[in-house]
PDB file of N, CA and C in Angstrom:
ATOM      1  N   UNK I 843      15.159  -6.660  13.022  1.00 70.00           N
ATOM      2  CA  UNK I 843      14.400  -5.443  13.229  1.00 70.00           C
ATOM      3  C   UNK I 843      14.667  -4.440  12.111  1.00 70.00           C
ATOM      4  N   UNK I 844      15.550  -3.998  11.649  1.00 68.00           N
ATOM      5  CA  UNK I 844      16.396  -3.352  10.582  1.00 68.00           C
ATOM      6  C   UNK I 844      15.417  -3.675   9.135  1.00 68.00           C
ATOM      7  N   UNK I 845      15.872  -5.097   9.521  1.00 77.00           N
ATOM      8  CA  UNK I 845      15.238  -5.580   7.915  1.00 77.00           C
ATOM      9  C   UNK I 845      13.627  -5.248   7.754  1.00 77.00           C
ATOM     10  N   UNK I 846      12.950  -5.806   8.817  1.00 77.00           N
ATOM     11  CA  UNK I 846      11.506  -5.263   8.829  1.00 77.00           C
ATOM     12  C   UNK I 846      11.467  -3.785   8.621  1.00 77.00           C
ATOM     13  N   UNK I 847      11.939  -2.749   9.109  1.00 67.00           N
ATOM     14  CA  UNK I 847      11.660  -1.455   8.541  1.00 67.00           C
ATOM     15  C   UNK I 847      12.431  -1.028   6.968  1.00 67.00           C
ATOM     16  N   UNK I 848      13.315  -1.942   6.837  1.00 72.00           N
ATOM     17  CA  UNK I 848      13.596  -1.512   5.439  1.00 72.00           C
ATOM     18  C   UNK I 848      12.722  -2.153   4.414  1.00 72.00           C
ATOM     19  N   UNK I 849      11.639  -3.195   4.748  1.00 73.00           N
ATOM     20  CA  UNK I 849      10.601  -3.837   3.796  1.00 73.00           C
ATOM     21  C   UNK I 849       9.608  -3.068   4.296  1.00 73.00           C
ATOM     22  N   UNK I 850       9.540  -2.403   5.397  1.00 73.00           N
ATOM     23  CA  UNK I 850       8.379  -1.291   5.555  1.00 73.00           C
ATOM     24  C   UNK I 850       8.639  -0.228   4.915  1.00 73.00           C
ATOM     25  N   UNK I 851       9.413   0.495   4.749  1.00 71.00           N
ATOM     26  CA  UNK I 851       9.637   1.807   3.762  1.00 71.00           C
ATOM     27  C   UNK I 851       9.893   1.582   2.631  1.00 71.00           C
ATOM     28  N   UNK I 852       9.870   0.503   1.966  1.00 74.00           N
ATOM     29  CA  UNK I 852      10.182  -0.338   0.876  1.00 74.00           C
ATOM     30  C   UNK I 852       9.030  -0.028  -0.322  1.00 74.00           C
ATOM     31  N   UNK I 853       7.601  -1.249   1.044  1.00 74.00           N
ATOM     32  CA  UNK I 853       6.505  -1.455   0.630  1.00 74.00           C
ATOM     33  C   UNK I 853       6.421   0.201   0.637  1.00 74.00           C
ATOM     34  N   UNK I 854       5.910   1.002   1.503  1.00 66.00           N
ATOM     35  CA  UNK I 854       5.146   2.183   1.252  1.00 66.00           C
ATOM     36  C   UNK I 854       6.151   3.414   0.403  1.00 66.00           C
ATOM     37  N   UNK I 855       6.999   2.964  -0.287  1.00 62.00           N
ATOM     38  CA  UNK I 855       7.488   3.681  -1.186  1.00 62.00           C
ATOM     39  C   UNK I 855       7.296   2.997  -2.882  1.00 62.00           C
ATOM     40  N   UNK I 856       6.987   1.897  -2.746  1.00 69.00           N
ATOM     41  CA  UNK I 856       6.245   1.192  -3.839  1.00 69.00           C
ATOM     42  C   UNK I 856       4.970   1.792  -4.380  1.00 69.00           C
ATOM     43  N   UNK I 857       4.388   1.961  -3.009  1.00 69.00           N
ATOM     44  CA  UNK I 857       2.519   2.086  -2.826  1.00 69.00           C
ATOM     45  C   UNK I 857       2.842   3.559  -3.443  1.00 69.00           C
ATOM     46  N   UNK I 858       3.906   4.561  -3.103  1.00 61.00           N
ATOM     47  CA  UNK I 858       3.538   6.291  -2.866  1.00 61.00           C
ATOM     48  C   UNK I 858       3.755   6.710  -4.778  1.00 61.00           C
ATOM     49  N   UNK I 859       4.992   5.448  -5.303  1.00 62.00           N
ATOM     50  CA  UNK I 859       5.095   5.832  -6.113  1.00 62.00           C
ATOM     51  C   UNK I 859       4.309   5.430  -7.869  1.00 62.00           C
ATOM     52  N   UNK I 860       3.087   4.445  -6.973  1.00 65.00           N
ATOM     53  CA  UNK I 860       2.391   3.522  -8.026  1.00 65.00           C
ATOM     54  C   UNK I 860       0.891   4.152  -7.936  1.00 65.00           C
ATOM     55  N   UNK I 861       0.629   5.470  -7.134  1.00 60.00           N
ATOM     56  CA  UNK I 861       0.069   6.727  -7.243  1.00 60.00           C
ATOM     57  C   UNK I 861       0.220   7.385  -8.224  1.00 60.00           C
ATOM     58  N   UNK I 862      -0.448   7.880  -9.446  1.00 58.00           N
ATOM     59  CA  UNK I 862      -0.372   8.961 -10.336  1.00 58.00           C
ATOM     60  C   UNK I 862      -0.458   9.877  -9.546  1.00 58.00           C
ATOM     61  N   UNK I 863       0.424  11.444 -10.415  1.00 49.00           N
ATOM     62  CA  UNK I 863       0.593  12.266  -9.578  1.00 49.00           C
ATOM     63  C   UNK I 863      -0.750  13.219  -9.702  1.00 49.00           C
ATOM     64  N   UNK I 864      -1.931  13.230 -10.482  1.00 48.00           N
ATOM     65  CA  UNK I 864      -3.118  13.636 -10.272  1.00 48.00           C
ATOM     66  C   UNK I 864      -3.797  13.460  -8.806  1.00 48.00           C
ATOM     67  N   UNK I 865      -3.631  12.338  -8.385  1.00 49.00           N
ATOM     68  CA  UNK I 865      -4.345  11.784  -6.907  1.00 49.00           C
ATOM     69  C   UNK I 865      -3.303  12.271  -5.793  1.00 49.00           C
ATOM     70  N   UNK I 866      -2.091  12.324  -6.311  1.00 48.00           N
ATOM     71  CA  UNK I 866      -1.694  12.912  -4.999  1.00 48.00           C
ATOM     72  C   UNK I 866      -1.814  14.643  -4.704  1.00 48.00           C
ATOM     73  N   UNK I 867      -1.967  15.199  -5.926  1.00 47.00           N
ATOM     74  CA  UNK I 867      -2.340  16.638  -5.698  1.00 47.00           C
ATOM     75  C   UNK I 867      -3.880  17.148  -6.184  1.00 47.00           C
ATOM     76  N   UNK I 868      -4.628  16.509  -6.274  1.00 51.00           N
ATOM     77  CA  UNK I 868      -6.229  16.362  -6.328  1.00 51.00           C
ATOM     78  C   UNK I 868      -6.619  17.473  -5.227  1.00 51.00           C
ATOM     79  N   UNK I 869      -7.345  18.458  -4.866  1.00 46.00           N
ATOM     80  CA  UNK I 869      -7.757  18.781  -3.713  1.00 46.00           C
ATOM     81  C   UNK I 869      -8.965  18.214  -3.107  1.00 46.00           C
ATOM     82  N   UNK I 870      -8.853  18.161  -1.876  1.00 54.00           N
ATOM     83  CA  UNK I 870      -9.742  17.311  -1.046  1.00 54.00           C
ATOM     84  C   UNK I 870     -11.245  17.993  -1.231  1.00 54.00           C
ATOM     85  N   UNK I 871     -12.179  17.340  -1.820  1.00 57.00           N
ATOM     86  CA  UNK I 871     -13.516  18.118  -1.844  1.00 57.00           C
ATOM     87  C   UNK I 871     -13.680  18.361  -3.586  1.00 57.00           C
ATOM     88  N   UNK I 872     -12.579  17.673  -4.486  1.00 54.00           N
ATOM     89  CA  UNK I 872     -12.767  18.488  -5.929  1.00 54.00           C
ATOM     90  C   UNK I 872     -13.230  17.363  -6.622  1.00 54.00           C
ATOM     91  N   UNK I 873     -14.431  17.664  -7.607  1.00 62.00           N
ATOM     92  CA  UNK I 873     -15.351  16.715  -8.257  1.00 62.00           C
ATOM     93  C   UNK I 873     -14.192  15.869  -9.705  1.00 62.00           C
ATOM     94  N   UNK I 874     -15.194  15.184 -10.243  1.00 64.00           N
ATOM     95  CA  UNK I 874     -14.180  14.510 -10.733  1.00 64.00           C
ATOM     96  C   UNK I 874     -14.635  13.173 -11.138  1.00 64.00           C
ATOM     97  N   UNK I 875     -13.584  12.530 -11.876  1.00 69.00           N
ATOM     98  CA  UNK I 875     -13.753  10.903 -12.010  1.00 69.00           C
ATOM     99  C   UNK I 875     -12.913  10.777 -11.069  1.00 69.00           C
ATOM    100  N   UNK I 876     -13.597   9.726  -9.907  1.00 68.00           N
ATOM    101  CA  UNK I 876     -12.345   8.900  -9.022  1.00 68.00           C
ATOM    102  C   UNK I 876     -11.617   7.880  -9.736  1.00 68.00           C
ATOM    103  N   UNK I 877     -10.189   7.627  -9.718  1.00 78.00           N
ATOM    104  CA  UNK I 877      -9.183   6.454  -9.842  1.00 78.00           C
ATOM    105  C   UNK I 877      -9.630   5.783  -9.040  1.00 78.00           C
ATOM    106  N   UNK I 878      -9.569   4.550  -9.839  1.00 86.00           N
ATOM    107  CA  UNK I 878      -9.627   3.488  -9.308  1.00 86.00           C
ATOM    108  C   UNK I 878      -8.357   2.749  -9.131  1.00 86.00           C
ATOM    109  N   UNK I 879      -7.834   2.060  -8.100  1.00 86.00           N
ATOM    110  CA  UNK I 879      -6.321   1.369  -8.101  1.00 86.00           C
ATOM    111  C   UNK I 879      -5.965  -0.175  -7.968  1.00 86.00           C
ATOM    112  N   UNK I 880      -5.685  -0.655  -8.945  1.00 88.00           N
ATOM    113  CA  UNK I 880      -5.138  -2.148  -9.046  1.00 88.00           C
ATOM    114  C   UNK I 880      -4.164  -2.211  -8.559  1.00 88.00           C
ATOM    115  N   UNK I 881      -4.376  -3.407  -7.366  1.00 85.00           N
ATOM    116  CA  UNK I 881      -3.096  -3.292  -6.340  1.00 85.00           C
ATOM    117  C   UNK I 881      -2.848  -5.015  -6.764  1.00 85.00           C
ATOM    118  N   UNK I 882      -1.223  -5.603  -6.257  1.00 87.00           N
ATOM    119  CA  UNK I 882      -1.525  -6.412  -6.393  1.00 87.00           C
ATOM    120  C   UNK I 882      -0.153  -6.938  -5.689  1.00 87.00           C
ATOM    121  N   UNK I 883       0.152  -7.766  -4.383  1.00 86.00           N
ATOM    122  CA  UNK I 883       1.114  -7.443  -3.560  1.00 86.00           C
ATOM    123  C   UNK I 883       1.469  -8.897  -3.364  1.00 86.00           C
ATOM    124  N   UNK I 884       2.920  -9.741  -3.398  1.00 86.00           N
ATOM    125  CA  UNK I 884       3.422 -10.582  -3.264  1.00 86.00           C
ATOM    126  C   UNK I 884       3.714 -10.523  -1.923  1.00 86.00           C
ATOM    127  N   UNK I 885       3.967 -12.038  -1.101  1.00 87.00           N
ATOM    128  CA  UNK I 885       4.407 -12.576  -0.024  1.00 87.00           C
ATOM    129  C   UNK I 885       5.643 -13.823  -0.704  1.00 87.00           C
ATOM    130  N   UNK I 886       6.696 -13.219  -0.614  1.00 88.00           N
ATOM    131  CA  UNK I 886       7.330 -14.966  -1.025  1.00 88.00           C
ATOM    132  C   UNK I 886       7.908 -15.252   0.299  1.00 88.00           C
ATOM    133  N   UNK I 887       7.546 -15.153   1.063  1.00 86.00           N
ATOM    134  CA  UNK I 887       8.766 -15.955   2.150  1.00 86.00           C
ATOM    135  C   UNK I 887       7.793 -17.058   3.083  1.00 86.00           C
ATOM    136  N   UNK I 888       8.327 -17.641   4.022  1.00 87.00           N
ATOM    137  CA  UNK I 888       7.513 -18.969   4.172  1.00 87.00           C
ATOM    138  C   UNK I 888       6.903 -17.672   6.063  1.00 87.00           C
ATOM    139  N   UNK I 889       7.483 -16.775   6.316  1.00 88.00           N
ATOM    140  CA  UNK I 889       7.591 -15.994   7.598  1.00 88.00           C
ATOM    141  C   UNK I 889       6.227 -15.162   7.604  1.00 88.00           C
ATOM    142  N   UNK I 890       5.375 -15.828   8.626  1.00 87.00           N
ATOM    143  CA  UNK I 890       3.945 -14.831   8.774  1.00 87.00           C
ATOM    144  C   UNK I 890       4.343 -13.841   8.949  1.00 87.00           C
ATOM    145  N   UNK I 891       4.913 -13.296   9.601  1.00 89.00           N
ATOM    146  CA  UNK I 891       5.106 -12.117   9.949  1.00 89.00           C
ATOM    147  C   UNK I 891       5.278 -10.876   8.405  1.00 89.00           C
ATOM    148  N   UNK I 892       5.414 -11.589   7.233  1.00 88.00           N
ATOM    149  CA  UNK I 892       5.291 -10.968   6.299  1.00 88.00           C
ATOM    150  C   UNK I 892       4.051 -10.773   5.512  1.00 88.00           C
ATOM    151  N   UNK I 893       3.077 -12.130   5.859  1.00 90.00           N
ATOM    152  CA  UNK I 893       2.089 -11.743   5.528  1.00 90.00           C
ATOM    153  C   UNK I 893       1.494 -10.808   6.244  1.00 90.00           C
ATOM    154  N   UNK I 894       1.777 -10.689   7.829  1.00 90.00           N
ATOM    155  CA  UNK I 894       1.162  -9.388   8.207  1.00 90.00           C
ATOM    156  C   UNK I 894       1.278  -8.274   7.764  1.00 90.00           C
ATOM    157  N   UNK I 895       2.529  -8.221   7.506  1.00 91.00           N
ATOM    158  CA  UNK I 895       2.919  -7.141   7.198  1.00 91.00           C
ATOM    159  C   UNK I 895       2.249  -6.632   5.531  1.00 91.00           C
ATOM    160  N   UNK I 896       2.071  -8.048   4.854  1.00 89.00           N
ATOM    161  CA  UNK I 896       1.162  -7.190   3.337  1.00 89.00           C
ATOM    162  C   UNK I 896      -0.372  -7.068   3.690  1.00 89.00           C
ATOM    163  N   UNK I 897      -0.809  -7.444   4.440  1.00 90.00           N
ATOM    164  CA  UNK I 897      -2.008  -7.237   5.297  1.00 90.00           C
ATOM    165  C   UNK I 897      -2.649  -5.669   5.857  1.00 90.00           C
ATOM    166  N   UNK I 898      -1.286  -5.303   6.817  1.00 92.00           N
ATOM    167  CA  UNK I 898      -1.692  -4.347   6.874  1.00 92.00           C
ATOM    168  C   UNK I 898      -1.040  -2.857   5.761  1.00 92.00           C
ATOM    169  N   UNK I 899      -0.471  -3.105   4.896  1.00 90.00           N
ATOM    170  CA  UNK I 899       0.229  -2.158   3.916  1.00 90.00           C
ATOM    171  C   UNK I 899      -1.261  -2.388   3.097  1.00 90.00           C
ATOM    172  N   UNK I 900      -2.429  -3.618   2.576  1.00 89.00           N
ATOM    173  CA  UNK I 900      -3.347  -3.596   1.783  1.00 89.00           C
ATOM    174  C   UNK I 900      -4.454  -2.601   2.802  1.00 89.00           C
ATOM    175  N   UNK I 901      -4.446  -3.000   4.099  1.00 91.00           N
ATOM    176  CA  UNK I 901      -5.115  -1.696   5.190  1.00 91.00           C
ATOM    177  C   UNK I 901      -5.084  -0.247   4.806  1.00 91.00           C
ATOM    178  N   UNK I 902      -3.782  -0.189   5.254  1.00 92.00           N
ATOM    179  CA  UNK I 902      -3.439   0.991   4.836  1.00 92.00           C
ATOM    180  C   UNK I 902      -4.163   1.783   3.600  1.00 92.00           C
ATOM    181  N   UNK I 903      -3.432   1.088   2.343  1.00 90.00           N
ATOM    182  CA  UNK I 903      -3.938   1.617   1.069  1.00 90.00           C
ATOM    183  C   UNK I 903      -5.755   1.779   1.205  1.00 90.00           C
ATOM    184  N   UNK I 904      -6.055   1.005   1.492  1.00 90.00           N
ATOM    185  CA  UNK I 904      -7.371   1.200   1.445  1.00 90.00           C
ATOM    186  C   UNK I 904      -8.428   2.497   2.673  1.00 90.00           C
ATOM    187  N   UNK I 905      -7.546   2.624   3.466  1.00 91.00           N
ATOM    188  CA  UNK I 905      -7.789   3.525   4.358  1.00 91.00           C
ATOM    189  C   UNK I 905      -7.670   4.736   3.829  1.00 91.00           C
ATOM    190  N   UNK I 906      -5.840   4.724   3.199  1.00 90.00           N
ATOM    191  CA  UNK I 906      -5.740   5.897   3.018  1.00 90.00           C
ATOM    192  C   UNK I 906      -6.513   6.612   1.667  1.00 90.00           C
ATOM    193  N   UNK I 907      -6.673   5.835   0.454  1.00 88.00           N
ATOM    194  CA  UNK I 907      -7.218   6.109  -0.874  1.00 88.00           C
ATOM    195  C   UNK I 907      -8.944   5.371  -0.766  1.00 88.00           C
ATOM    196  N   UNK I 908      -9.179   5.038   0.228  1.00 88.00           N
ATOM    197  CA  UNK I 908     -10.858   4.504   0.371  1.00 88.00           C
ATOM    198  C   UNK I 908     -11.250   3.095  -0.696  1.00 88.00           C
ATOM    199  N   UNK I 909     -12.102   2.015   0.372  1.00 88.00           N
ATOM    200  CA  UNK I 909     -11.627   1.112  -0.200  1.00 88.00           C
ATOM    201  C   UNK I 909     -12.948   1.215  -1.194  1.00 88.00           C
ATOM    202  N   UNK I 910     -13.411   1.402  -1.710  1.00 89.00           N
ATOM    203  CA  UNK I 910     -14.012   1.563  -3.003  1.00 89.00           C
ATOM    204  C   UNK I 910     -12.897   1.882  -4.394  1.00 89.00           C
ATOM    205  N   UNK I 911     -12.148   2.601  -4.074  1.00 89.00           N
ATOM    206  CA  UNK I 911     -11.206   2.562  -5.119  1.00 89.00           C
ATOM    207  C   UNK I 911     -10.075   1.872  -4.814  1.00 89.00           C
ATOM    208  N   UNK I 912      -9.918   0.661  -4.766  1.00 87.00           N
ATOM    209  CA  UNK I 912      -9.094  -0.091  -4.378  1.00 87.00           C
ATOM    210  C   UNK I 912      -9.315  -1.028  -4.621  1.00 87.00           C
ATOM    211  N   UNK I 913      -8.749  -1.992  -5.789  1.00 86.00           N
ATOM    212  CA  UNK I 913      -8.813  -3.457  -6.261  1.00 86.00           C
ATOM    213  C   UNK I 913      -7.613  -4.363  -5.590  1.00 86.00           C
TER     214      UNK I 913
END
């Protein structure tokens, strides 16, 4: 259990910091060229439960930054 949240704050400290800091202080509503983001996320273990887990961290990203800008 431990280990799963330390590859969960792991992954989304990967994701927060592979953000330029333009997009994270952008204001909501301000014109612009949108970023676009090349994501690109490994599974090495043989344990589904990890692919879920990059499954929903690729969710996420795309939820949170819209999946149009999201490769």
């Amino acid at each position: 259990m431990v280990r799963r949240w330390i590859l969960a704050i792991t992954a989304l400290l990967v994701a927060l910091l592979a953000m330029p800091a333009s997009a994270q202080s952008a204001p909501a509503g301000a014109s612009g060229p949108v970023k676009k983001y090349r994501v690109v996320m490994q599974v090495s273990g043989p344990d589904p439960r990890g692919w879920s887990q990059a499954v929903n961290n690729a969710l996420l990203m795309q939820r949170n930054l819209g999946k149009a800008n999201v490769d």
